[in-house]
């Protein structure tokens, strides 16, 4: 159970998410996969008054072959990295490493952007 009340806002676009963050300042937190933020909220280590849900912003979830590099969106799930044909062809070690992140539930819900922003070594890709 999350012991503190909060307002929930689902952003329809990245611009709307940025606007909501600007409007609510430090009281707002982004929510995508939830594997980092929700446990902190349950332990009262994070107490945002507003959650801005960006989990359905498909334009931030992608793996693209851009010719001289591969681009990965912040909302790309670990599982998508694990099974990506593009990464399997160009960066197979990254796909393999993604298969060792957490357990299947974490890989299916957790995003690479969430892992990076949370800055917890436990959620980093294995080296």
PDB file of C-alpha atoms in Angstrom, residues 27-124:
ATOM      1  CA  UNK A  27       6.196  17.850  -6.141  1.00  0.00           C
ATOM      2  CA  UNK A  28       5.782  15.890  -9.401  1.00  0.00           C
ATOM      3  CA  UNK A  29       7.468  12.642 -10.429  1.00  0.00           C
ATOM      4  CA  UNK A  30       7.381  10.761 -13.710  1.00  0.00           C
ATOM      5  CA  UNK A  31       5.895   7.272 -13.746  1.00  0.00           C
ATOM      6  CA  UNK A  32       6.555   4.800 -16.563  1.00  0.00           C
ATOM      7  CA  UNK A  33       7.295   1.208 -15.532  1.00  0.00           C
ATOM      8  CA  UNK A  34       7.026   1.996 -11.824  1.00  0.00           C
ATOM      9  CA  UNK A  35       9.676  -0.487 -10.705  1.00  0.00           C
ATOM     10  CA  UNK A  36      11.843   2.212  -9.140  1.00  0.00           C
ATOM     11  CA  UNK A  37       9.380   4.830  -7.909  1.00  0.00           C
ATOM     12  CA  UNK A  38       6.553   2.729  -6.451  1.00  0.00           C
ATOM     13  CA  UNK A  39       8.720   0.788  -3.964  1.00  0.00           C
ATOM     14  CA  UNK A  40      10.198   4.096  -2.775  1.00  0.00           C
ATOM     15  CA  UNK A  41       6.691   5.472  -2.288  1.00  0.00           C
ATOM     16  CA  UNK A  42       5.646   2.397  -0.307  1.00  0.00           C
ATOM     17  CA  UNK A  43       8.611   2.943   2.007  1.00  0.00           C
ATOM     18  CA  UNK A  44       7.821   6.690   2.249  1.00  0.00           C
ATOM     19  CA  UNK A  45      11.216   7.519   0.780  1.00  0.00           C
ATOM     20  CA  UNK A  46       9.474   9.341  -2.075  1.00  0.00           C
ATOM     21  CA  UNK A  47       6.291  11.329  -1.449  1.00  0.00           C
ATOM     22  CA  UNK A  48       5.309  13.108  -4.662  1.00  0.00           C
ATOM     23  CA  UNK A  49       2.009  14.924  -4.599  1.00  0.00           C
ATOM     24  CA  UNK A  50       1.577  14.405  -8.360  1.00  0.00           C
ATOM     25  CA  UNK A  51       2.443  11.399 -10.533  1.00  0.00           C
ATOM     26  CA  UNK A  52       2.761  12.138 -14.246  1.00  0.00           C
ATOM     27  CA  UNK A  53       2.244   8.875 -16.134  1.00  0.00           C
ATOM     28  CA  UNK A  54       4.282   8.747 -19.340  1.00  0.00           C
ATOM     29  CA  UNK A  55       4.087   4.979 -19.747  1.00  0.00           C
ATOM     30  CA  UNK A  56       1.902   5.125 -22.862  1.00  0.00           C
ATOM     31  CA  UNK A  57       3.907   7.662 -24.846  1.00  0.00           C
ATOM     32  CA  UNK A  58       4.750   5.393 -27.764  1.00  0.00           C
ATOM     33  CA  UNK A  59       6.896   8.050 -29.447  1.00  0.00           C
ATOM     34  CA  UNK A  60       9.461   7.611 -26.635  1.00  0.00           C
ATOM     35  CA  UNK A  61       9.647   3.824 -27.016  1.00  0.00           C
ATOM     36  CA  UNK A  62      11.726   2.800 -30.023  1.00  0.00           C
ATOM     37  CA  UNK A  63      14.867   1.108 -31.284  1.00  0.00           C
ATOM     38  CA  UNK A  64      16.004   2.616 -34.589  1.00  0.00           C
ATOM     39  CA  UNK A  65      18.841   1.855 -36.944  1.00  0.00           C
ATOM     40  CA  UNK A  66      19.974   5.340 -37.950  1.00  0.00           C
ATOM     41  CA  UNK A  67      22.786   4.206 -40.221  1.00  0.00           C
ATOM     42  CA  UNK A  68      25.845   5.240 -38.229  1.00  0.00           C
ATOM     43  CA  UNK A  69      24.244   4.566 -34.827  1.00  0.00           C
ATOM     44  CA  UNK A  70      21.341   2.833 -33.136  1.00  0.00           C
ATOM     45  CA  UNK A  71      18.916   5.044 -31.185  1.00  0.00           C
ATOM     46  CA  UNK A  72      16.951   3.758 -28.182  1.00  0.00           C
ATOM     47  CA  UNK A  73      14.049   5.720 -26.678  1.00  0.00           C
ATOM     48  CA  UNK A  74      13.831   6.354 -22.936  1.00  0.00           C
ATOM     49  CA  UNK A  75      10.581   4.384 -22.588  1.00  0.00           C
ATOM     50  CA  UNK A  76      11.936   1.315 -24.339  1.00  0.00           C
ATOM     51  CA  UNK A  77      11.425  -1.684 -22.113  1.00  0.00           C
ATOM     52  CA  UNK A  78      14.314  -3.979 -21.229  1.00  0.00           C
ATOM     53  CA  UNK A  79      12.498  -6.872 -22.914  1.00  0.00           C
ATOM     54  CA  UNK A  80      12.312  -4.919 -26.183  1.00  0.00           C
ATOM     55  CA  UNK A  81      16.081  -4.416 -26.035  1.00  0.00           C
ATOM     56  CA  UNK A  82      16.545  -8.104 -25.317  1.00  0.00           C
ATOM     57  CA  UNK A  83      14.573  -9.284 -28.375  1.00  0.00           C
ATOM     58  CA  UNK A  84      15.333  -6.474 -30.842  1.00  0.00           C
ATOM     59  CA  UNK A  85      16.410  -7.645 -34.297  1.00  0.00           C
ATOM     60  CA  UNK A  86      18.169  -4.297 -34.858  1.00  0.00           C
ATOM     61  CA  UNK A  87      20.227  -4.652 -31.693  1.00  0.00           C
ATOM     62  CA  UNK A  88      20.768  -8.353 -32.330  1.00  0.00           C
ATOM     63  CA  UNK A  89      22.352  -7.436 -35.657  1.00  0.00           C
ATOM     64  CA  UNK A  90      24.328  -4.325 -34.662  1.00  0.00           C
ATOM     65  CA  UNK A  91      24.916  -4.586 -30.887  1.00  0.00           C
ATOM     66  CA  UNK A  92      24.300  -8.212 -29.894  1.00  0.00           C
ATOM     67  CA  UNK A  93      26.092  -7.801 -26.567  1.00  0.00           C
ATOM     68  CA  UNK A  94      23.485  -5.213 -25.498  1.00  0.00           C
ATOM     69  CA  UNK A  95      20.628  -7.601 -26.303  1.00  0.00           C
ATOM     70  CA  UNK A  96      22.364 -10.351 -24.372  1.00  0.00           C
ATOM     71  CA  UNK A  97      23.043  -8.074 -21.380  1.00  0.00           C
ATOM     72  CA  UNK A  98      19.391  -6.966 -21.307  1.00  0.00           C
ATOM     73  CA  UNK A  99      18.372 -10.597 -20.825  1.00  0.00           C
ATOM     74  CA  UNK A 100      20.114 -10.490 -17.427  1.00  0.00           C
ATOM     75  CA  UNK A 101      18.290  -7.442 -16.039  1.00  0.00           C
ATOM     76  CA  UNK A 102      16.071  -8.407 -13.115  1.00  0.00           C
ATOM     77  CA  UNK A 103      13.476 -11.078 -13.729  1.00  0.00           C
ATOM     78  CA  UNK A 104      10.953 -11.386 -16.592  1.00  0.00           C
ATOM     79  CA  UNK A 105       8.478  -9.057 -14.841  1.00  0.00           C
ATOM     80  CA  UNK A 106      11.109  -6.342 -14.491  1.00  0.00           C
ATOM     81  CA  UNK A 107      12.204  -6.757 -18.110  1.00  0.00           C
ATOM     82  CA  UNK A 108       8.614  -6.541 -19.395  1.00  0.00           C
ATOM     83  CA  UNK A 109       7.682  -3.409 -17.394  1.00  0.00           C
ATOM     84  CA  UNK A 110      10.950  -1.627 -16.596  1.00  0.00           C
ATOM     85  CA  UNK A 111      12.231   1.018 -19.011  1.00  0.00           C
ATOM     86  CA  UNK A 112      15.791   1.866 -19.845  1.00  0.00           C
ATOM     87  CA  UNK A 113      15.107   5.532 -19.051  1.00  0.00           C
ATOM     88  CA  UNK A 114      13.741   4.595 -15.641  1.00  0.00           C
ATOM     89  CA  UNK A 115      16.812   2.533 -14.854  1.00  0.00           C
ATOM     90  CA  UNK A 116      19.151   5.327 -15.918  1.00  0.00           C
ATOM     91  CA  UNK A 117      17.268   8.056 -14.039  1.00  0.00           C
ATOM     92  CA  UNK A 118      16.935   5.977 -10.868  1.00  0.00           C
ATOM     93  CA  UNK A 119      20.735   5.589 -10.799  1.00  0.00           C
ATOM     94  CA  UNK A 120      20.670   2.391  -8.757  1.00  0.00           C
ATOM     95  CA  UNK A 121      23.425  -0.049  -9.755  1.00  0.00           C
ATOM     96  CA  UNK A 122      20.972  -2.910  -9.192  1.00  0.00           C
ATOM     97  CA  UNK A 123      18.965  -1.770 -12.224  1.00  0.00           C
ATOM     98  CA  UNK A 124      21.957  -1.177 -14.510  1.00  0.00           C
TER      99      UNK A 124
END
